[in-house]
Short mmCIF file of C-alpha atoms in Angstrom, two decimals:
data_model
loop_
_atom_site.label_atom_id
_atom_site.label_comp_id
_atom_site.label_asym_id
_atom_site.label_seq_id
_atom_site.Cartn_x
_atom_site.Cartn_y
_atom_site.Cartn_z
CA UNK A 1 -140.86 95.60 3.32
CA UNK A 2 -139.45 99.13 3.41
CA UNK A 3 -136.97 100.51 5.91
CA UNK A 4 -139.78 102.41 7.56
CA UNK A 5 -141.87 99.28 7.89
CA UNK A 6 -138.94 97.48 9.42
CA UNK A 7 -138.68 99.91 12.33
CA UNK A 8 -141.59 98.42 14.32
CA UNK A 9 -140.18 94.94 13.64
CA UNK A 10 -136.89 95.88 15.29
CA UNK A 11 -138.69 97.60 18.15
CA UNK A 12 -140.98 94.62 18.77
CA UNK A 13 -138.03 92.21 18.70
CA UNK A 14 -136.05 94.27 21.20
CA UNK A 15 -139.06 94.67 23.49
CA UNK A 16 -139.66 90.89 23.43
CA UNK A 17 -135.99 90.15 24.07
CA UNK A 18 -135.84 92.58 27.00
CA UNK A 19 -138.90 91.00 28.63
CA UNK A 20 -137.44 87.54 28.92
CA UNK A 21 -134.39 85.75 30.22
CA UNK A 22 -132.68 82.70 28.80
CA UNK A 23 -129.90 80.94 30.64
CA UNK A 24 -127.13 81.42 28.09
CA UNK A 25 -123.64 81.47 29.62
CA UNK A 26 -122.33 84.56 27.85
CA UNK A 27 -125.39 86.81 28.13
CA UNK A 28 -123.95 88.57 31.16
CA UNK A 29 -120.41 88.65 29.82
CA UNK A 30 -118.71 91.88 28.84
CA UNK A 31 -115.21 90.49 28.27
CA UNK A 32 -114.59 90.05 24.54
CA UNK A 33 -112.33 87.02 25.04
CA UNK A 34 -114.96 85.10 27.00
CA UNK A 35 -117.71 86.08 24.54
CA UNK A 36 -115.54 84.79 21.68
CA UNK A 37 -114.84 81.47 23.40
CA UNK A 38 -118.55 81.06 24.19
CA UNK A 39 -119.61 81.78 20.63
CA UNK A 40 -117.10 79.32 19.19
CA UNK A 41 -117.97 76.61 21.70
CA UNK A 42 -121.69 77.02 20.99
CA UNK A 43 -121.29 76.36 17.27
CA UNK A 44 -122.57 72.86 16.46
CA UNK A 45 -122.96 72.24 20.21
CA UNK A 46 -126.05 72.13 22.43
CA UNK A 47 -126.39 75.06 24.83
CA UNK A 48 -126.65 72.69 27.80
CA UNK A 49 -123.32 71.13 26.81
CA UNK A 50 -121.73 74.59 26.62
CA UNK A 51 -123.21 75.44 29.99
CA UNK A 52 -121.68 72.30 31.49
CA UNK A 53 -118.25 72.55 29.89
CA UNK A 54 -117.57 76.29 29.76
CA UNK A 55 -116.59 76.89 33.41
CA UNK A 56 -113.81 74.30 33.39
CA UNK A 57 -112.49 75.51 30.04
CA UNK A 58 -112.37 79.14 31.16
CA UNK A 59 -110.79 78.08 34.44
CA UNK A 60 -108.00 76.37 32.50
CA UNK A 61 -107.67 79.21 29.95
CA UNK A 62 -108.98 82.39 31.59
CA UNK A 63 -107.27 84.89 29.28
CA UNK A 64 -106.23 85.35 25.70
CA UNK A 65 -102.60 85.04 26.76
CA UNK A 66 -103.18 81.75 28.56
CA UNK A 67 -104.88 80.33 25.47
CA UNK A 68 -102.00 81.50 23.28
CA UNK A 69 -99.51 79.80 25.62
CA UNK A 70 -101.49 76.55 25.82
CA UNK A 71 -100.14 73.15 24.88
CA UNK A 72 -102.22 71.74 22.03
CA UNK A 73 -102.53 68.30 23.62
CA UNK A 74 -103.82 69.83 26.85
CA UNK A 75 -106.18 72.10 24.96
CA UNK A 76 -107.67 69.25 22.95
CA UNK A 77 -108.08 67.22 26.14
CA UNK A 78 -110.04 70.13 27.63
CA UNK A 79 -112.14 70.26 24.45
CA UNK A 80 -112.66 66.48 24.24
CA UNK A 81 -116.29 65.51 23.67
CA UNK A 82 -117.30 68.89 22.21
CA UNK A 83 -116.48 67.73 18.68
CA UNK A 84 -115.34 69.78 15.67
CA UNK A 85 -111.83 69.96 17.12
CA UNK A 86 -110.65 72.40 14.48
CA UNK A 87 -112.53 75.00 16.54
CA UNK A 88 -110.16 74.46 19.48
CA UNK A 89 -107.06 74.46 17.29
CA UNK A 90 -108.20 77.67 15.60
CA UNK A 91 -108.93 79.34 18.95
CA UNK A 92 -105.33 78.70 19.89
CA UNK A 93 -103.98 79.79 16.50
CA UNK A 94 -105.97 83.03 16.60
CA UNK A 95 -104.87 83.80 20.15
CA UNK A 96 -101.23 83.18 19.24
CA UNK A 97 -101.52 85.43 16.20
CA UNK A 98 -102.90 88.28 18.29
CA UNK A 99 -100.23 87.91 20.98
CA UNK A 100 -97.41 87.53 18.45
CA UNK A 101 -98.50 90.84 16.89
CA UNK A 102 -98.29 92.52 20.29
CA UNK A 103 -102.00 92.51 21.05
CA UNK A 104 -103.72 91.66 24.30
CA UNK A 105 -107.35 91.80 23.15
CA UNK A 106 -109.44 90.80 20.17
CA UNK A 107 -109.85 93.32 17.34
CA UNK A 108 -112.99 95.42 17.67
CA UNK A 109 -114.00 95.46 14.00
CA UNK A 110 -115.60 92.56 12.14
CA UNK A 111 -113.30 92.97 9.14
CA UNK A 112 -110.23 92.57 11.37
CA UNK A 113 -111.74 89.65 13.26
CA UNK A 114 -112.26 87.79 9.96
CA UNK A 115 -108.49 87.86 9.39
CA UNK A 116 -107.97 85.54 12.36
CA UNK A 117 -107.91 81.74 11.97
CA UNK A 118 -111.31 80.11 12.38
CA UNK A 119 -113.33 83.34 12.50
CA UNK A 120 -115.92 83.55 9.75
CA UNK A 121 -118.65 86.04 9.06
CA UNK A 122 -121.00 84.80 11.81
CA UNK A 123 -118.41 84.74 14.62
CA UNK A 124 -116.98 88.09 13.51
CA UNK A 125 -120.43 89.66 13.53
CA UNK A 126 -121.36 88.12 16.87
CA UNK A 127 -118.19 89.26 18.67
CA UNK A 128 -118.15 92.70 17.05
CA UNK A 129 -121.81 93.38 17.86
CA UNK A 130 -122.12 91.74 21.29
CA UNK A 131 -118.70 92.55 22.73
CA UNK A 132 -117.95 95.87 21.05
CA UNK A 133 -121.34 97.33 20.10
CA UNK A 134 -120.60 97.45 16.38
CA UNK A 135 -123.55 97.53 13.91
CA UNK A 136 -122.78 94.13 12.40
CA UNK A 137 -125.17 91.25 11.60
CA UNK A 138 -124.60 87.78 13.03
CA UNK A 139 -126.80 85.37 11.12
CA UNK A 140 -126.77 81.82 12.47
CA UNK A 141 -129.18 79.06 11.46
CA UNK A 142 -131.91 80.29 13.79
CA UNK A 143 -131.66 83.90 12.64
CA UNK A 144 -131.62 82.79 9.01
CA UNK A 145 -134.89 80.94 9.51
CA UNK A 146 -136.56 83.95 11.16
CA UNK A 147 -135.40 86.35 8.47
CA UNK A 148 -136.39 84.07 5.60
CA UNK A 149 -139.92 83.79 7.02
CA UNK A 150 -140.22 87.40 8.13
CA UNK A 151 -139.42 88.67 4.63
CA UNK A 152 -140.69 85.53 2.79
CA UNK A 153 -137.39 84.95 1.02
CA UNK A 154 -137.40 81.94 -1.29
CA UNK A 155 -133.61 81.74 -1.66
CA UNK A 156 -132.09 82.89 1.62
CA UNK A 157 -128.40 83.20 0.76
CA UNK A 158 -126.14 84.48 3.52
CA UNK A 159 -125.51 87.75 1.67
CA UNK A 160 -129.25 88.39 1.34
CA UNK A 161 -129.88 87.49 4.98
CA UNK A 162 -127.14 89.85 6.16
CA UNK A 163 -128.59 92.68 4.06
CA UNK A 164 -132.00 92.27 5.72
CA UNK A 165 -130.39 91.97 9.15
CA UNK A 166 -128.43 95.18 8.53
CA UNK A 167 -131.67 96.96 7.70
CA UNK A 168 -133.18 95.84 10.99
CA UNK A 169 -130.04 96.95 12.83
CA UNK A 170 -130.22 100.37 11.17
CA UNK A 171 -133.80 100.74 12.31
CA UNK A 172 -132.98 99.50 15.81
CA UNK A 173 -130.26 102.14 16.06
CA UNK A 174 -132.45 104.99 14.80
CA UNK A 175 -132.30 107.84 17.29
CA UNK A 176 -129.10 106.73 19.00
CA UNK A 177 -126.49 109.44 19.35
CA UNK A 178 -122.98 108.81 18.17
CA UNK A 179 -121.64 108.00 21.63
CA UNK A 180 -123.95 105.06 22.29
CA UNK A 181 -123.11 101.54 21.09
CA UNK A 182 -125.23 99.91 18.44
CA UNK A 183 -128.17 97.72 19.50
CA UNK A 184 -126.99 95.16 16.93
CA UNK A 185 -125.82 92.73 19.61
CA UNK A 186 -129.26 92.73 21.24
CA UNK A 187 -131.04 92.44 17.90
CA UNK A 188 -128.82 89.57 16.75
CA UNK A 189 -129.46 87.68 19.98
CA UNK A 190 -133.18 88.35 19.73
CA UNK A 191 -133.28 86.84 16.23
CA UNK A 192 -131.32 83.78 17.43
CA UNK A 193 -133.56 83.26 20.45
CA UNK A 194 -136.74 83.71 18.45
CA UNK A 195 -135.57 81.10 15.95
CA UNK A 196 -134.49 78.73 18.69
CA UNK A 197 -137.64 78.85 20.77
CA UNK A 198 -140.58 80.17 18.72
CA UNK A 199 -139.82 80.21 14.99
CA UNK A 200 -138.66 76.61 15.02
CA UNK A 201 -138.00 74.48 11.91
CA UNK A 202 -141.13 72.39 12.40
CA UNK A 203 -144.38 73.38 14.11
CA UNK A 204 -143.39 77.00 14.85
CA UNK A 205 -145.43 78.73 17.57
CA UNK A 206 -146.61 81.60 15.40
CA UNK A 207 -149.28 82.56 17.95
CA UNK A 208 -146.48 83.36 20.43
CA UNK A 209 -144.32 85.27 17.98
CA UNK A 210 -143.81 88.97 18.81
CA UNK A 211 -143.47 89.85 15.12
CA UNK A 212 -146.24 87.66 13.69
CA UNK A 213 -148.12 90.74 12.44
CA UNK A 214 -145.08 91.71 10.36
CA UNK A 215 -144.30 88.22 9.00
CA UNK A 216 -144.84 87.96 5.24
CA UNK A 217 -144.56 84.17 5.23
CA UNK A 218 -147.33 83.95 7.85
CA UNK A 219 -149.45 86.35 5.82
CA UNK A 220 -148.91 84.38 2.61
CA UNK A 221 -149.11 80.89 4.09
CA UNK A 222 -145.53 79.97 3.21
CA UNK A 223 -144.09 79.48 6.71
CA UNK A 224 -143.55 75.74 6.19
CA UNK A 225 -141.67 76.45 2.96
CA UNK A 226 -139.24 78.98 4.42
CA UNK A 227 -136.41 78.38 4.35
CA UNK A 228 -136.46 75.54 1.80
CA UNK A 229 -135.32 72.28 3.35
CA UNK A 230 -132.38 70.37 2.01
CA UNK A 231 -132.86 66.72 1.23
CA UNK A 232 -130.71 64.82 3.68
CA UNK A 233 -128.96 61.73 2.45
CA UNK A 234 -128.65 58.70 4.72
CA UNK A 235 -125.42 58.77 6.71
CA UNK A 236 -122.85 56.29 5.36
CA UNK A 237 -121.58 53.66 7.77
CA UNK A 238 -117.98 52.46 8.12
CA UNK A 239 -116.48 49.62 10.10
CA UNK A 240 -113.20 50.64 11.77
CA UNK A 241 -110.74 48.24 13.39
CA UNK A 242 -108.02 49.30 15.85
CA UNK A 243 -105.32 47.50 17.80
CA UNK A 244 -104.43 47.88 21.48
CA UNK A 245 -100.72 47.00 21.14
CA UNK A 246 -98.81 46.09 24.30
CA UNK A 247 -95.09 46.10 24.92
CA UNK A 248 -93.28 46.07 28.26
CA UNK A 249 -96.43 47.10 30.07
CA UNK A 250 -97.06 50.07 27.78
CA UNK A 251 -99.61 50.85 25.07
CA UNK A 252 -98.99 52.27 21.61
CA UNK A 253 -100.89 55.39 20.51
CA UNK A 254 -100.44 57.81 17.65
CA UNK A 255 -101.59 61.35 16.91
CA UNK A 256 -103.76 62.23 13.93
CA UNK A 257 -102.51 64.93 11.51
CA UNK A 258 -103.62 68.43 12.49
CA UNK A 259 -105.14 69.18 9.09
CA UNK A 260 -107.48 66.19 8.87
CA UNK A 261 -110.60 64.83 10.52
CA UNK A 262 -110.21 64.82 14.33
CA UNK A 263 -106.86 66.50 13.79
CA UNK A 264 -104.43 66.53 16.69
CA UNK A 265 -106.24 63.84 18.67
CA UNK A 266 -104.58 60.61 19.77
CA UNK A 267 -105.86 57.19 18.77
CA UNK A 268 -105.04 53.51 18.66
CA UNK A 269 -103.61 52.46 15.26
CA UNK A 270 -105.98 50.97 12.72
CA UNK A 271 -108.40 52.05 10.04
CA UNK A 272 -111.32 51.32 7.79
CA UNK A 273 -112.40 47.78 6.99
CA UNK A 274 -112.34 47.48 3.21
CA UNK A 275 -114.87 45.43 1.19
CA UNK A 276 -114.14 41.71 1.47
CA UNK A 277 -112.08 42.11 4.65
CA UNK A 278 -112.83 41.04 8.17
CA UNK A 279 -112.06 43.49 11.00
CA UNK A 280 -109.19 41.20 12.01
CA UNK A 281 -107.65 41.34 8.53
CA UNK A 282 -108.16 45.08 8.30
CA UNK A 283 -106.45 45.92 11.57
CA UNK A 284 -103.38 43.81 10.72
CA UNK A 285 -103.09 45.51 7.32
CA UNK A 286 -103.71 49.04 8.61
CA UNK A 287 -101.22 48.75 11.47
CA UNK A 288 -98.53 47.48 9.08
CA UNK A 289 -99.20 50.36 6.66
CA UNK A 290 -99.30 53.04 9.36
CA UNK A 291 -96.49 51.90 11.64
CA UNK A 292 -94.41 49.23 9.91
CA UNK A 293 -95.31 46.78 12.67
CA UNK A 294 -96.48 43.24 12.01
CA UNK A 295 -98.83 42.35 14.85
CA UNK A 296 -100.31 39.18 16.27
CA UNK A 297 -103.88 39.51 17.49
CA UNK A 298 -104.36 38.21 21.02
CA UNK A 299 -108.12 38.49 21.26
CA UNK A 300 -111.13 40.66 20.48
CA UNK A 301 -112.18 43.44 22.80
CA UNK A 302 -115.37 45.48 22.84
CA UNK A 303 -116.99 47.23 19.87
CA UNK A 304 -118.76 50.58 20.00
CA UNK A 305 -121.07 52.50 17.68
CA UNK A 306 -120.70 56.24 17.17
CA UNK A 307 -122.24 58.86 14.87
CA UNK A 308 -120.32 61.83 13.53
CA UNK A 309 -121.94 64.68 11.64
CA UNK A 310 -121.53 63.11 8.19
CA UNK A 311 -121.09 59.38 8.84
CA UNK A 312 -121.47 56.61 11.41
CA UNK A 313 -118.96 54.01 12.51
CA UNK A 314 -118.69 50.74 14.37
CA UNK A 315 -115.31 50.58 16.08
CA UNK A 316 -113.83 47.12 16.68
CA UNK A 317 -110.84 46.74 19.00
CA UNK A 318 -108.32 43.93 19.38
CA UNK A 319 -105.51 43.19 21.81
CA UNK A 320 -102.26 42.73 19.88
CA UNK A 321 -98.54 42.17 20.28
CA UNK A 322 -95.65 42.94 17.93
CA UNK A 323 -94.24 40.05 15.90
CA UNK A 324 -91.78 42.09 13.85
CA UNK A 325 -91.26 45.64 12.61
CA UNK A 326 -89.58 47.47 9.75
CA UNK A 327 -89.03 50.47 12.07
CA UNK A 328 -87.38 50.93 15.43
CA UNK A 329 -90.80 50.92 17.07
CA UNK A 330 -90.18 47.80 19.09
CA UNK A 331 -87.05 49.31 20.66
CA UNK A 332 -88.65 52.52 21.95
CA UNK A 333 -87.64 53.32 25.50
CA UNK A 334 -90.35 54.02 28.02
CA UNK A 335 -90.51 57.78 27.47
CA UNK A 336 -89.31 57.99 23.88
CA UNK A 337 -91.36 59.87 21.32
CA UNK A 338 -90.88 59.37 17.59
CA UNK A 339 -92.84 61.94 15.62
CA UNK A 340 -96.47 61.55 16.58
CA UNK A 341 -96.18 58.06 18.11
CA UNK A 342 -95.86 57.17 21.78
CA UNK A 343 -95.72 54.27 24.19
CA UNK A 344 -97.64 55.16 27.36
CA UNK A 345 -98.67 53.51 30.59
CA UNK A 346 -102.35 52.48 30.78
CA UNK A 347 -102.94 54.95 33.60
CA UNK A 348 -101.75 57.78 31.34
CA UNK A 349 -104.62 57.33 28.90
CA UNK A 350 -106.64 60.08 30.60
CA UNK A 351 -103.87 62.59 29.89
CA UNK A 352 -104.39 62.39 26.12
CA UNK A 353 -107.29 63.66 24.04
CA UNK A 354 -108.98 60.83 22.13
CA UNK A 355 -111.86 60.89 19.63
CA UNK A 356 -115.20 60.19 21.27
CA UNK A 357 -115.43 56.70 19.78
CA UNK A 358 -112.03 55.77 21.21
CA UNK A 359 -113.01 57.25 24.57
CA UNK A 360 -116.25 55.24 24.52
CA UNK A 361 -114.13 52.16 23.98
CA UNK A 362 -111.94 53.00 26.96
CA UNK A 363 -114.96 53.64 29.18
CA UNK A 364 -116.53 50.37 28.07
CA UNK A 365 -113.37 48.50 28.98
CA UNK A 366 -113.25 49.93 32.46
CA UNK A 367 -109.99 50.99 34.10
CA UNK A 368 -106.83 51.73 32.14
CA UNK A 369 -105.20 48.71 33.74
CA UNK A 370 -107.65 46.46 31.93
CA UNK A 371 -106.02 47.47 28.65
CA UNK A 372 -102.75 46.08 29.85
CA UNK A 373 -104.03 42.51 29.95
CA UNK A 374 -104.69 40.61 26.72
CA UNK A 375 -107.85 38.60 26.36
CA UNK A 376 -106.50 35.10 25.85
#
């Protein structure tokens, strides 16, 4: 397809996009900070979830400066349940970097946006085009599918997809004078919406597509083959055992390293059940390795199932007490913090951000006070 042939494609996409409305939280936004937060929150998250969670998050962190000044524990608690917690940590890191360099707003150019923590080519293109009217592509999974079918591309690498998107943007901007912002933001959103609602992975509604007459895959009968589907492997399953350790009416929790899975979140100590182990044996071993505490199990609590993006777990929980310790853990005062470990009151559990599986466990057990009583 030549540049000239692409011009009616861009025009038809923009006409279709202008004729419809979709309840997306940031469609009416003009503030670059809010657009950025929305785009990051929407990655790997259902739009309805973003719609539900966004107001509270922006109420807690209404400006770039407030995000930069945020406490990480509080931020992760506000993000809890949205998953992919590195997104929240990177939002904070990027905001702090901007403020520390004397800035008060996001950079306007995609190349500068990419220099910030957590901002890749898609987010940079989305913010630059939607917030600042820059002629930049923003190719998400939906847009990639539309482009690969529209141009019948067998191997739709990101670089190839961005080249085709840039061509459409150039054609969309044909005739604009130099003082008017690019239509790239509108075109990018049109591609995303078309892929999300019409040009779907399975059973696309080609008869409703505004660019069906331009679609090479439709013309050649290759729609079902574009883009090629990856063979998904079955998700591995792990059994995890954790201990609810009591001492002097308080509970022991620890924070996960920032650079790992679920980084920065708090959890009950424990770990993976190894082959040949029972959950009871695993939790005793894991707690000793992680904390230096030898524990006595006082009874089994609930178990919960949870699926992450790349694996599934069954989480087993046990009430426990300390028998002995190679550290000073058993002598912690009520408010003492040693590194990333804390003793907290049961009613303080809601203050800390926990992984979803841990939170499911807490919900299943009822009130925080329940955790203060061993099952004998």
